[in-house]
């Protein structure tokens, strides 16, 4: 047993390094747009699910309103770019600030609610915000916003029409940032406080944890990362409307990705994205518009299977396989 | 001056008066027992002192400072820790991590909190269980864990809601010894306990509640002879 104990961290580190190198080299090997697009979507959804995991997986507050932060990030940078010529990178920071502000204003009253009631309230908030944006003519209303095309490709304008490679690396960077933030939280007092609140918030309060403040912190971090994803999406697709960046279905999808992979674990959301995104993109390509609901049917079946057989998600499945392997 | 002073505290839930003008004090380093039949308002009293409930009337003070209605985490930072009758372990965390949450009271440093937590776990006899998940512990061990978590905040006053309730007989003496050792270190304790032998043995003073009211407050030897306490709670067998 002793060598396994000393070997495992080395193995894990080696595996991570290999994975990172493979991710960096991927665009050099796969030069066609489609495989790159699939990877970009895996990174984006992986980052969004990782952000959700901070508030829901670690802190136990099931937010089903993440699309609010995503949409704020997308709209803020796009409008500042279109109307004020501001680089989307600065717009991203503005979007993060606005999303964090909204998260605190909305979170303060909503965090009075516990469990299912909290989740339901976040759905309501998401629906309200989407309805507001649809009716808000000054920011495009239901017609949405076209991000003005600028040529040639430039990092300042956050637009790359020739190759998806830049988007690829930016999305990878976003995912790595989300993972690094999660790792840092895991290893700090905040991480212990978040998990304590998830397990029993009264016991946490009795031990001196300011429950409301910690929840607001977790939500702020989650909102910030989600808003960054929104800006990325807007610059990648170059068109946003309430139906694409504020829908409840996005909030739910983010949650499903994390649940499938493994809630409250560092790598779970990434794993979930790596399974669900290719499924989504694959059915879209193979079946086109007629297959629109097929990926959702498969998700549904997967989620039922996960909740019945392995509530810990794919991560728990892996952990079980590993213990079974080392027991032999 | 009293460490804890409860003065004329009343708490109603709808038409039910859970605590009616309850008054008593706990001196620094004192061990006070709280007895009374089910529904007498003992746990409500704990909730009022630790900020989980806000009294409708009356005052709770610590070192003479009014703390009535402060949030639980604020009360905790004033040096008051508690356990819950219905145990609340952080089930998905290890025993060590459970205690670290309490140890973060004094430090934001993870290594320092881990060191404090290990120390406290040794002191309550759970040192060898540190890496286990809390959900794997027996009830007696969970009581010790709950105690360890509370102690890791380094309180001046500890409120214990049923030390031996639900624990197998073999574990009782160990828990009692633990409470006594804690008291010997100068910690003040307020202890709810149904086992009369235990409460008479460890308490310096006993407060008896019935229907939300204090019906007796005095040394254990007087309490067991108090007519109202016998009628309300002890029954004739305790009449010496």
Coordinates of C-alpha atoms in Angstrom, one line a residue:
Chain A
X1 CA 0.0 0.0 0.0
X2 CA 2.8 2.4 0.8
X3 CA 4.1 2.8 -2.8
X4 CA 0.5 3.5 -4.0
X5 CA 0.1 6.2 -1.4
X6 CA 3.3 8.0 -2.6
X7 CA 2.7 7.3 -6.3
X8 CA -0.8 8.5 -6.6
X9 CA -0.1 12.3 -6.3
X10 CA 2.7 11.9 -8.8
X11 CA 0.4 10.0 -11.2
X12 CA -2.4 12.5 -10.8
X13 CA 0.0 15.4 -11.5
X14 CA 1.4 13.6 -14.5
X15 CA -2.1 12.9 -15.8
X16 CA -3.1 16.6 -15.4
X17 CA 0.0 17.8 -17.1
X18 CA -0.6 15.4 -20.0
X19 CA -4.2 16.6 -20.2
X20 CA -3.2 20.2 -20.3
X21 CA -0.5 19.6 -23.0
X22 CA -3.1 17.7 -25.1
X23 CA -5.6 20.6 -24.7
X24 CA -2.9 23.1 -25.8
X25 CA -1.9 21.0 -28.8
X26 CA -5.4 20.1 -29.9
X27 CA -5.9 23.0 -32.3
X28 CA -2.6 22.2 -34.0
X29 CA -3.8 18.6 -34.7
X30 CA -7.5 19.3 -35.4
X31 CA -7.6 22.2 -37.8
X32 CA -11.2 21.9 -38.9
X33 CA -13.7 24.2 -37.3
X34 CA -16.1 21.6 -36.0
X35 CA -13.9 19.7 -33.6
X36 CA -12.5 23.0 -32.3
X37 CA -16.1 24.2 -31.8
X38 CA -17.0 21.2 -29.8
X39 CA -13.9 21.7 -27.6
X40 CA -14.8 25.4 -27.2
X41 CA -18.3 24.5 -26.0
X42 CA -16.9 21.9 -23.6
X43 CA -14.6 24.5 -22.1
X44 CA -17.4 27.1 -21.9
X45 CA -20.0 24.8 -20.4
X46 CA -17.2 23.3 -18.2
X47 CA -16.5 26.8 -16.9
X48 CA -20.1 27.7 -16.4
X49 CA -20.8 24.4 -14.5
X50 CA -17.6 25.0 -12.4
X51 CA -19.0 28.4 -11.5
X52 CA -22.3 26.9 -10.6
X53 CA -20.5 24.3 -8.6
X54 CA -19.1 26.9 -6.2
X55 CA -22.5 28.2 -5.1
X56 CA -24.4 25.0 -5.5
X57 CA -21.9 22.1 -5.1
X58 CA -19.8 23.5 -2.3
X59 CA -22.1 26.0 -0.6
X60 CA -25.3 23.9 -1.3
X61 CA -27.4 26.7 -2.6
X62 CA -29.1 25.3 -5.8
X63 CA -29.2 28.4 -8.1
X64 CA -31.3 27.9 -11.2
X65 CA -30.9 31.5 -12.2
X66 CA -27.3 31.4 -13.5
X67 CA -28.5 32.6 -16.9
X68 CA -29.1 36.0 -15.4
X69 CA -25.3 36.4 -14.8
X70 CA -24.5 34.9 -18.2
X71 CA -26.9 37.3 -19.9
X72 CA -25.6 40.3 -18.0
X73 CA -22.1 39.5 -19.0
X74 CA -23.1 39.0 -22.7
X75 CA -25.2 42.2 -22.9
X76 CA -22.9 44.5 -20.9
X77 CA -19.8 43.9 -23.1
X78 CA -21.8 43.8 -26.3
X79 CA -23.6 47.1 -25.7
X80 CA -20.5 48.8 -24.5
X81 CA -18.7 47.6 -27.6
X82 CA -21.5 48.5 -30.0
X83 CA -22.5 51.9 -28.6
X84 CA -19.3 53.1 -26.9
X85 CA -16.6 51.3 -28.9
X86 CA -15.2 49.8 -25.7
X87 CA -13.1 46.7 -26.1
X88 CA -15.0 43.6 -25.0
X89 CA -12.3 42.9 -22.5
X90 CA -13.1 46.0 -20.6
X91 CA -16.8 45.2 -21.2
X92 CA -16.2 41.8 -19.6
X93 CA -14.9 43.5 -16.5
X94 CA -17.9 45.8 -16.5
X95 CA -20.2 42.8 -17.0
X96 CA -18.5 41.0 -14.0
X97 CA -19.0 44.1 -11.9
X98 CA -22.7 44.4 -12.8
X99 CA -23.3 40.6 -12.4
X100 CA -21.7 40.7 -8.9
X101 CA -23.7 43.7 -8.0
X102 CA -27.0 42.1 -9.1
X103 CA -26.0 38.9 -7.3
X104 CA -25.7 40.7 -4.0
X105 CA -28.9 42.7 -4.4
X106 CA -30.9 39.7 -5.4
X107 CA -29.1 37.3 -3.1
X108 CA -29.6 39.3 0.1
X109 CA -33.4 38.7 0.3
X110 CA -33.4 35.4 -1.6
X111 CA -30.9 33.7 0.8
X112 CA -33.5 34.0 3.5
X113 CA -35.1 31.0 1.8
X114 CA -33.7 27.5 2.3
X115 CA -33.6 24.4 0.1
X116 CA -36.2 24.0 -2.6
X117 CA -37.7 27.4 -1.8
X118 CA -34.3 29.1 -2.7
X119 CA -34.1 27.1 -5.9
X120 CA -37.6 28.1 -6.9
X121 CA -37.0 31.8 -6.1
X122 CA -33.9 31.7 -8.4
X123 CA -36.0 30.4 -11.2
X124 CA -38.5 33.2 -10.6
X125 CA -35.7 35.8 -10.7
X126 CA -34.4 34.4 -13.9
X127 CA -37.8 34.5 -15.6
X128 CA -38.3 38.1 -14.4
X129 CA -35.0 39.3 -15.7
X130 CA -35.6 37.6 -19.1
X131 CA -39.0 39.2 -19.4
X132 CA -37.5 42.6 -18.5
X133 CA -34.9 42.3 -21.2
X134 CA -37.5 41.2 -23.8
X135 CA -39.5 44.4 -23.1
X136 CA -36.5 46.7 -22.9
X137 CA -36.4 48.3 -26.3
X138 CA -33.4 50.5 -25.6
X139 CA -31.2 47.4 -25.4
X140 CA -32.8 45.7 -28.4
X141 CA -35.7 44.0 -26.7
X142 CA -36.7 40.7 -28.2
X143 CA -34.7 41.4 -31.4
X144 CA -31.4 41.1 -29.5
X145 CA -28.1 42.7 -30.2
X146 CA -25.7 42.1 -33.2
X147 CA -22.1 42.6 -32.1
X148 CA -20.6 44.8 -34.8
X149 CA -18.2 43.0 -37.0
X150 CA -14.7 44.4 -37.0
X151 CA -11.9 43.3 -39.4
X152 CA -9.2 42.3 -39.4
X153 CA -9.1 39.8 -36.5
X154 CA -7.8 41.4 -33.3
X155 CA -7.4 40.5 -29.7
X156 CA -8.5 44.0 -28.8
X157 CA -11.8 43.6 -30.6
X158 CA -12.1 40.0 -29.3
X159 CA -13.1 38.8 -32.8
X160 CA -11.4 36.1 -34.8
X161 CA -13.0 35.4 -38.2
X162 CA -10.2 33.5 -39.8
X163 CA -9.6 30.8 -37.2
X164 CA -11.3 29.4 -34.1
X165 CA -7.9 28.9 -32.4
X166 CA -8.0 32.1 -30.5
X167 CA -11.5 31.4 -29.2
X168 CA -10.3 28.0 -28.3
X169 CA -7.4 29.3 -26.1
X170 CA -9.6 32.0 -24.5
X171 CA -12.2 29.4 -23.6
X172 CA -9.6 27.1 -22.2
X173 CA -8.2 30.0 -20.2
X174 CA -11.7 30.7 -18.8
X175 CA -12.1 27.1 -17.7
X176 CA -8.6 27.0 -16.1
X177 CA -9.4 30.3 -14.3
X178 CA -12.7 28.8 -13.0
X179 CA -10.9 25.6 -11.8
X180 CA -8.1 27.6 -10.2
X181 CA -10.6 29.8 -8.3
X182 CA -12.4 26.6 -7.1
X183 CA -9.1 25.0 -6.1
X184 CA -8.2 28.1 -4.1
X185 CA -11.6 28.2 -2.4
X186 CA -11.3 24.5 -1.6
X187 CA -8.1 25.0 0.3
X188 CA -9.1 28.1 2.2
X189 CA -11.3 28.9 5.2
X190 CA -14.1 29.9 2.8
X191 CA -14.2 26.4 1.3
X192 CA -14.7 24.8 4.8
X193 CA -17.4 27.4 5.6
X194 CA -19.2 26.8 2.3
X195 CA -19.3 23.0 2.8
X196 CA -20.4 23.5 6.5
X197 CA -23.3 25.7 5.3
X198 CA -24.2 23.0 2.7
X199 CA -24.2 20.3 5.4
X200 CA -26.0 22.2 8.1
X201 CA -26.4 25.9 8.2
X202 CA -27.6 26.1 11.8
X203 CA -24.6 24.2 13.1
X204 CA -22.4 26.4 11.0
X205 CA -23.9 29.5 12.4
X206 CA -23.5 28.2 16.0
X207 CA -19.8 27.8 15.2
X208 CA -19.5 31.5 14.3
X209 CA -20.0 31.3 10.5
X210 CA -21.8 34.3 9.2
X211 CA -24.1 32.2 6.9
X212 CA -25.6 35.0 4.9
X213 CA -22.2 36.7 4.2
X214 CA -20.6 33.4 3.1
X215 CA -23.5 32.6 0.8
X216 CA -23.2 36.0 -0.8
X217 CA -19.5 35.5 -1.3
X218 CA -20.0 32.2 -3.0
X219 CA -22.7 33.7 -5.2
X220 CA -20.5 36.7 -6.1
X221 CA -17.6 34.4 -7.3
X222 CA -20.1 32.2 -9.2
X223 CA -21.7 35.2 -10.8
X224 CA -18.4 36.8 -11.8
X225 CA -17.2 33.6 -13.6
X226 CA -20.6 33.1 -15.3
X227 CA -20.6 36.7 -16.6
X228 CA -17.2 36.2 -18.1
X229 CA -18.6 33.2 -19.9
X230 CA -21.4 35.4 -21.2
X231 CA -19.0 37.9 -22.7
X232 CA -17.1 35.1 -24.3
X233 CA -20.3 33.6 -25.8
X234 CA -21.4 37.0 -27.2
X235 CA -18.0 37.5 -28.9
X236 CA -17.9 34.0 -30.2
X237 CA -21.4 33.9 -31.7
X238 CA -21.6 37.7 -32.3
X239 CA -25.4 37.8 -31.8
X240 CA -27.3 37.7 -28.6
X241 CA -30.9 37.9 -27.7
X242 CA -32.9 37.1 -24.5
X243 CA -33.8 33.7 -25.8
X244 CA -30.2 32.7 -26.2
X245 CA -28.5 34.2 -23.2
X246 CA -31.2 34.5 -20.5
X247 CA -33.3 31.3 -20.8
X248 CA -34.2 29.0 -17.9
X249 CA -33.0 26.1 -20.1
X250 CA -29.5 27.4 -19.9
X251 CA -29.6 27.6 -16.2
X252 CA -30.9 24.1 -16.0
X253 CA -28.3 22.8 -18.5
X254 CA -25.5 24.3 -16.4
X255 CA -26.8 22.5 -13.4
X256 CA -27.2 19.2 -15.3
X257 CA -23.6 19.3 -16.6
X258 CA -22.4 19.6 -13.0
X259 CA -24.8 17.0 -11.6
X260 CA -23.8 14.5 -14.3
X261 CA -20.1 15.0 -13.6
X262 CA -20.2 15.1 -9.9
X263 CA -21.4 18.0 -7.6
X264 CA -19.0 19.4 -5.1
X265 CA -15.9 18.0 -6.7
X266 CA -13.2 20.0 -8.6
X267 CA -13.3 18.0 -11.8
X268 CA -16.9 16.8 -11.9
X269 CA -18.3 19.8 -13.9
X270 CA -15.5 19.4 -16.5
X271 CA -16.2 15.7 -16.8
X272 CA -19.9 16.4 -17.2
X273 CA -19.3 19.0 -20.0
X274 CA -17.0 16.5 -21.8
X275 CA -19.8 14.0 -21.9
X276 CA -22.9 16.2 -22.5
X277 CA -21.5 18.8 -25.0
X278 CA -20.4 16.3 -27.6
X279 CA -23.8 14.6 -27.2
X280 CA -25.5 17.9 -27.8
X281 CA -23.4 18.9 -30.7
X282 CA -23.5 15.4 -32.2
X283 CA -27.3 15.1 -32.2
X284 CA -27.5 18.6 -33.6
X285 CA -25.2 17.8 -36.5
X286 CA -26.6 14.3 -37.3
X287 CA -30.2 15.1 -37.0
X288 CA -30.3 18.9 -37.6
X289 CA -33.4 20.8 -36.6
X290 CA -35.6 17.7 -36.5
X291 CA -33.4 16.2 -33.8
X292 CA -33.8 19.3 -31.6
X293 CA -35.2 17.5 -28.6
X294 CA -33.3 14.2 -28.9
X295 CA -30.3 15.5 -26.9
X296 CA -32.7 16.6 -24.2
X297 CA -34.3 13.1 -24.2
X298 CA -30.9 11.6 -23.7
X299 CA -30.0 14.1 -21.0
X300 CA -33.2 13.2 -19.2
X301 CA -32.4 9.5 -19.3
X302 CA -28.9 10.2 -18.2
X303 CA -30.0 12.4 -15.3
X304 CA -32.5 9.8 -14.2
X305 CA -29.9 7.1 -14.4
X306 CA -27.4 9.2 -12.4
X307 CA -29.8 10.1 -9.7
X308 CA -31.1 6.5 -9.3
X309 CA -27.8 4.7 -9.5
X310 CA -25.0 7.1 -8.7
X311 CA -26.1 10.4 -7.1
X312 CA -22.4 11.4 -6.8
X313 CA -22.1 11.6 -10.6
X314 CA -19.4 10.3 -12.9
X315 CA -16.7 11.3 -10.3
X316 CA -18.2 9.0 -7.8
X317 CA -18.3 6.3 -10.4
X318 CA -14.6 6.8 -11.1
X319 CA -13.8 6.8 -7.4
X320 CA -15.6 3.5 -7.0
X321 CA -13.8 2.0 -10.0
X322 CA -10.5 3.1 -8.5
X323 CA -11.1 1.7 -5.0
X324 CA -12.3 -1.6 -6.6
X325 CA -9.1 -1.6 -8.7
X326 CA -6.8 -1.0 -5.7
X327 CA -8.7 -3.6 -3.6
X328 CA -7.8 -6.3 -6.1
Chain B
X1 CA -20.5 39.8 37.7
X2 CA -22.4 37.1 36.0
X3 CA -21.0 35.7 32.8
X4 CA -24.5 35.0 31.5
X5 CA -27.6 36.7 32.7
X6 CA -31.1 35.9 31.6
X7 CA -33.6 38.4 32.8
X8 CA -37.4 38.1 32.4
X9 CA -37.2 36.3 29.1
X10 CA -40.5 35.4 27.4
X11 CA -41.0 33.5 24.1
X12 CA -44.3 32.7 22.6
X13 CA -45.0 30.4 19.6
X14 CA -48.6 31.3 18.6
X15 CA -50.6 30.7 21.7
X16 CA -48.0 28.6 23.4
X17 CA -45.7 30.3 25.9
X18 CA -42.5 28.4 25.6
X19 CA -40.6 30.6 28.1
X20 CA -42.4 32.8 30.6
X21 CA -40.3 35.5 32.4
X22 CA -37.3 33.2 32.8
X23 CA -34.5 34.6 34.9
X24 CA -31.3 33.1 36.1
X25 CA -27.5 33.7 36.0
X26 CA -24.4 31.7 35.3
X27 CA -21.2 32.8 37.0
X28 CA -17.8 32.4 35.2
X29 CA -16.6 28.8 35.6
X30 CA -20.0 27.6 37.0
X31 CA -21.7 24.4 35.9
X32 CA -25.5 24.9 35.9
X33 CA -27.9 22.1 35.1
X34 CA -31.3 22.6 33.5
X35 CA -34.0 20.1 34.2
X36 CA -37.7 19.8 33.4
X37 CA -40.2 17.6 31.7
X38 CA -40.5 17.4 27.9
X39 CA -41.9 20.7 26.5
X40 CA -40.8 22.7 29.6
X41 CA -38.9 25.1 27.3
X42 CA -35.3 24.0 27.9
X43 CA -34.3 23.9 24.2
X44 CA -36.1 27.1 23.5
X45 CA -34.2 28.7 26.3
X46 CA -30.9 27.6 24.6
X47 CA -32.1 29.0 21.3
X48 CA -32.9 32.3 23.0
X49 CA -29.4 32.5 24.6
X50 CA -27.6 31.6 21.4
X51 CA -29.5 33.8 19.0
X52 CA -31.5 31.1 17.2
X53 CA -34.7 32.7 18.5
X54 CA -35.4 36.2 19.5
X55 CA -37.3 36.7 22.8
X56 CA -40.6 38.6 22.8
X57 CA -39.6 40.2 26.0
X58 CA -36.7 40.2 28.4
X59 CA -33.0 40.5 28.1
X60 CA -30.0 38.2 27.6
X61 CA -26.6 39.6 28.6
X62 CA -23.0 38.5 28.6
X63 CA -20.7 40.2 31.0
X64 CA -23.4 42.8 31.5
X65 CA -23.6 43.5 27.7
X66 CA -27.0 43.2 26.2
X67 CA -26.9 40.6 23.5
X68 CA -30.6 40.0 23.1
X69 CA -31.5 39.1 19.5
X70 CA -28.0 39.0 18.2
X71 CA -27.4 36.5 15.3
X72 CA -26.0 33.1 16.3
X73 CA -22.6 33.7 14.7
X74 CA -22.2 37.0 16.7
X75 CA -23.1 35.2 19.9
X76 CA -20.5 32.6 19.0
X77 CA -17.9 35.2 18.6
X78 CA -18.7 36.5 22.1
X79 CA -17.5 33.2 23.5
X80 CA -20.7 31.1 23.7
X81 CA -20.8 27.7 22.1
X82 CA -23.6 25.1 22.0
X83 CA -24.5 21.6 21.0
X84 CA -27.9 20.6 19.6
X85 CA -30.3 18.0 21.0
X86 CA -30.8 16.7 17.5
X87 CA -27.2 16.3 16.5
X88 CA -26.0 18.2 13.5
X89 CA -22.8 16.8 12.2
X90 CA -21.5 18.0 8.8
X91 CA -22.1 14.5 7.5
X92 CA -20.2 14.8 4.2
X93 CA -17.0 16.2 5.8
X94 CA -14.4 14.3 7.8
X95 CA -14.3 14.4 11.6
X96 CA -11.2 16.6 11.4
X97 CA -12.9 19.0 8.9
X98 CA -15.9 19.3 11.1
X99 CA -13.8 20.5 14.0
X100 CA -11.8 22.8 11.8
X101 CA -14.9 24.8 11.0
X102 CA -15.0 25.6 14.7
X103 CA -11.3 26.2 14.9
X104 CA -11.5 28.9 12.1
X105 CA -13.0 31.1 14.8
X106 CA -9.6 32.4 15.8
X107 CA -7.7 32.1 12.5
X108 CA -8.1 32.1 8.8
X109 CA -5.0 29.9 8.4
X110 CA -5.9 26.3 7.4
X111 CA -2.8 24.7 8.9
X112 CA -3.4 26.5 12.2
X113 CA -7.1 25.4 12.3
X114 CA -6.0 21.9 11.5
X115 CA -3.6 21.9 14.4
X116 CA -6.2 23.2 16.8
X117 CA -8.7 20.7 15.6
X118 CA -6.4 17.8 16.1
X119 CA -5.6 19.0 19.6
X120 CA -9.3 19.2 20.5
X121 CA -10.1 15.8 18.9
X122 CA -7.4 14.2 21.1
X123 CA -8.9 15.9 24.1
X124 CA -12.4 14.5 23.5
X125 CA -11.0 11.0 22.6
X126 CA -11.7 11.1 18.9
X127 CA -8.1 11.5 17.8
X128 CA -8.1 8.2 16.0
X129 CA -11.2 9.0 14.0
X130 CA -10.0 12.3 12.5
X131 CA -10.0 11.1 8.9
X132 CA -13.4 9.3 9.0
X133 CA -16.5 10.8 7.5
X134 CA -18.8 12.1 10.2
X135 CA -21.6 10.0 9.0
X136 CA -19.7 6.9 9.9
X137 CA -19.7 7.7 13.7
X138 CA -21.8 6.1 16.4
X139 CA -24.2 8.3 18.4
X140 CA -21.8 8.5 21.3
X141 CA -19.0 9.5 19.0
X142 CA -21.2 12.1 17.3
X143 CA -21.9 13.6 20.7
X144 CA -18.2 13.9 21.2
X145 CA -17.7 15.4 17.7
X146 CA -20.4 18.0 18.4
X147 CA -18.6 18.8 21.6
X148 CA -15.2 19.0 19.9
X149 CA -16.6 21.4 17.3
X150 CA -18.0 23.6 19.9
X151 CA -14.8 23.5 22.0
X152 CA -12.7 24.4 19.0
X153 CA -14.2 27.9 19.1
X154 CA -12.5 28.2 22.5
X155 CA -15.7 29.3 24.3
X156 CA -16.1 30.7 27.8
X157 CA -19.6 29.4 28.1
X158 CA -20.7 26.1 26.7
X159 CA -24.4 25.0 26.4
X160 CA -24.9 21.3 26.2
X161 CA -28.3 20.1 25.0
X162 CA -28.6 16.5 26.4
X163 CA -25.1 15.1 27.0
X164 CA -26.2 11.5 27.5
X165 CA -29.5 11.4 25.6
X166 CA -29.7 8.6 23.1
X167 CA -26.3 7.2 24.0
X168 CA -25.7 3.6 25.0
X169 CA -25.2 3.1 28.8
X170 CA -21.5 2.1 28.3
X171 CA -20.7 5.5 26.8
X172 CA -22.3 7.5 29.6
X173 CA -19.5 7.5 32.2
X174 CA -16.9 8.6 29.6
X175 CA -19.1 11.6 28.5
X176 CA -19.7 12.6 32.1
X177 CA -15.9 12.5 32.8
X178 CA -15.4 14.6 29.7
X179 CA -17.9 17.3 30.9
X180 CA -16.2 17.3 34.3
X181 CA -12.8 17.7 32.8
X182 CA -14.0 20.6 30.8
X183 CA -15.5 22.2 33.9
X184 CA -12.2 21.7 35.7
X185 CA -10.4 23.8 33.1
X186 CA -12.5 26.8 34.1
X187 CA -15.2 26.6 31.4
X188 CA -18.7 27.6 32.4
X189 CA -21.4 25.2 31.3
X190 CA -25.1 25.2 31.1
X191 CA -26.3 21.6 30.7
X192 CA -29.7 20.1 29.8
X193 CA -29.9 16.6 31.0
X194 CA -32.6 14.1 31.6
X195 CA -30.5 11.6 33.5
X196 CA -31.0 12.8 37.1
X197 CA -28.1 10.9 38.5
X198 CA -25.8 12.7 36.1
X199 CA -27.3 16.1 36.7
X200 CA -27.1 15.8 40.5
X201 CA -23.6 14.5 40.3
X202 CA -22.1 17.2 38.1
X203 CA -24.1 20.4 38.7
X204 CA -23.2 23.1 41.1
X205 CA -26.6 24.6 40.7
X206 CA -29.8 23.4 39.0
X207 CA -32.5 25.4 37.3
X208 CA -35.8 23.6 37.1
X209 CA -38.3 24.5 34.4
X210 CA -42.0 23.6 34.0
X211 CA -44.3 24.9 31.4
X212 CA -41.8 27.6 30.5
X213 CA -41.4 28.9 34.0
X214 CA -38.5 28.6 36.5
X215 CA -40.0 26.7 39.4
X216 CA -36.7 26.2 41.3
X217 CA -33.1 27.4 41.2
X218 CA -30.6 26.2 43.7
X219 CA -28.0 23.6 44.7
X220 CA -28.8 20.0 43.6
X221 CA -29.4 18.9 47.2
X222 CA -32.2 21.5 47.6
X223 CA -33.7 20.8 44.2
X224 CA -34.3 17.1 44.9
X225 CA -36.2 18.1 48.1
X226 CA -38.2 20.9 46.4
X227 CA -41.9 20.0 46.5
X228 CA -42.8 21.6 43.1
X229 CA -39.9 19.9 41.4
X230 CA -40.9 16.5 42.8
X231 CA -44.4 17.0 41.7
X232 CA -43.6 18.3 38.2
X233 CA -40.7 16.2 37.3
X234 CA -38.9 13.9 39.7
X235 CA -41.8 11.9 41.1
X236 CA -42.0 10.4 44.6
X237 CA -39.0 8.0 44.3
X238 CA -36.7 11.0 44.6
X239 CA -38.1 12.1 47.9
X240 CA -35.2 11.5 50.3

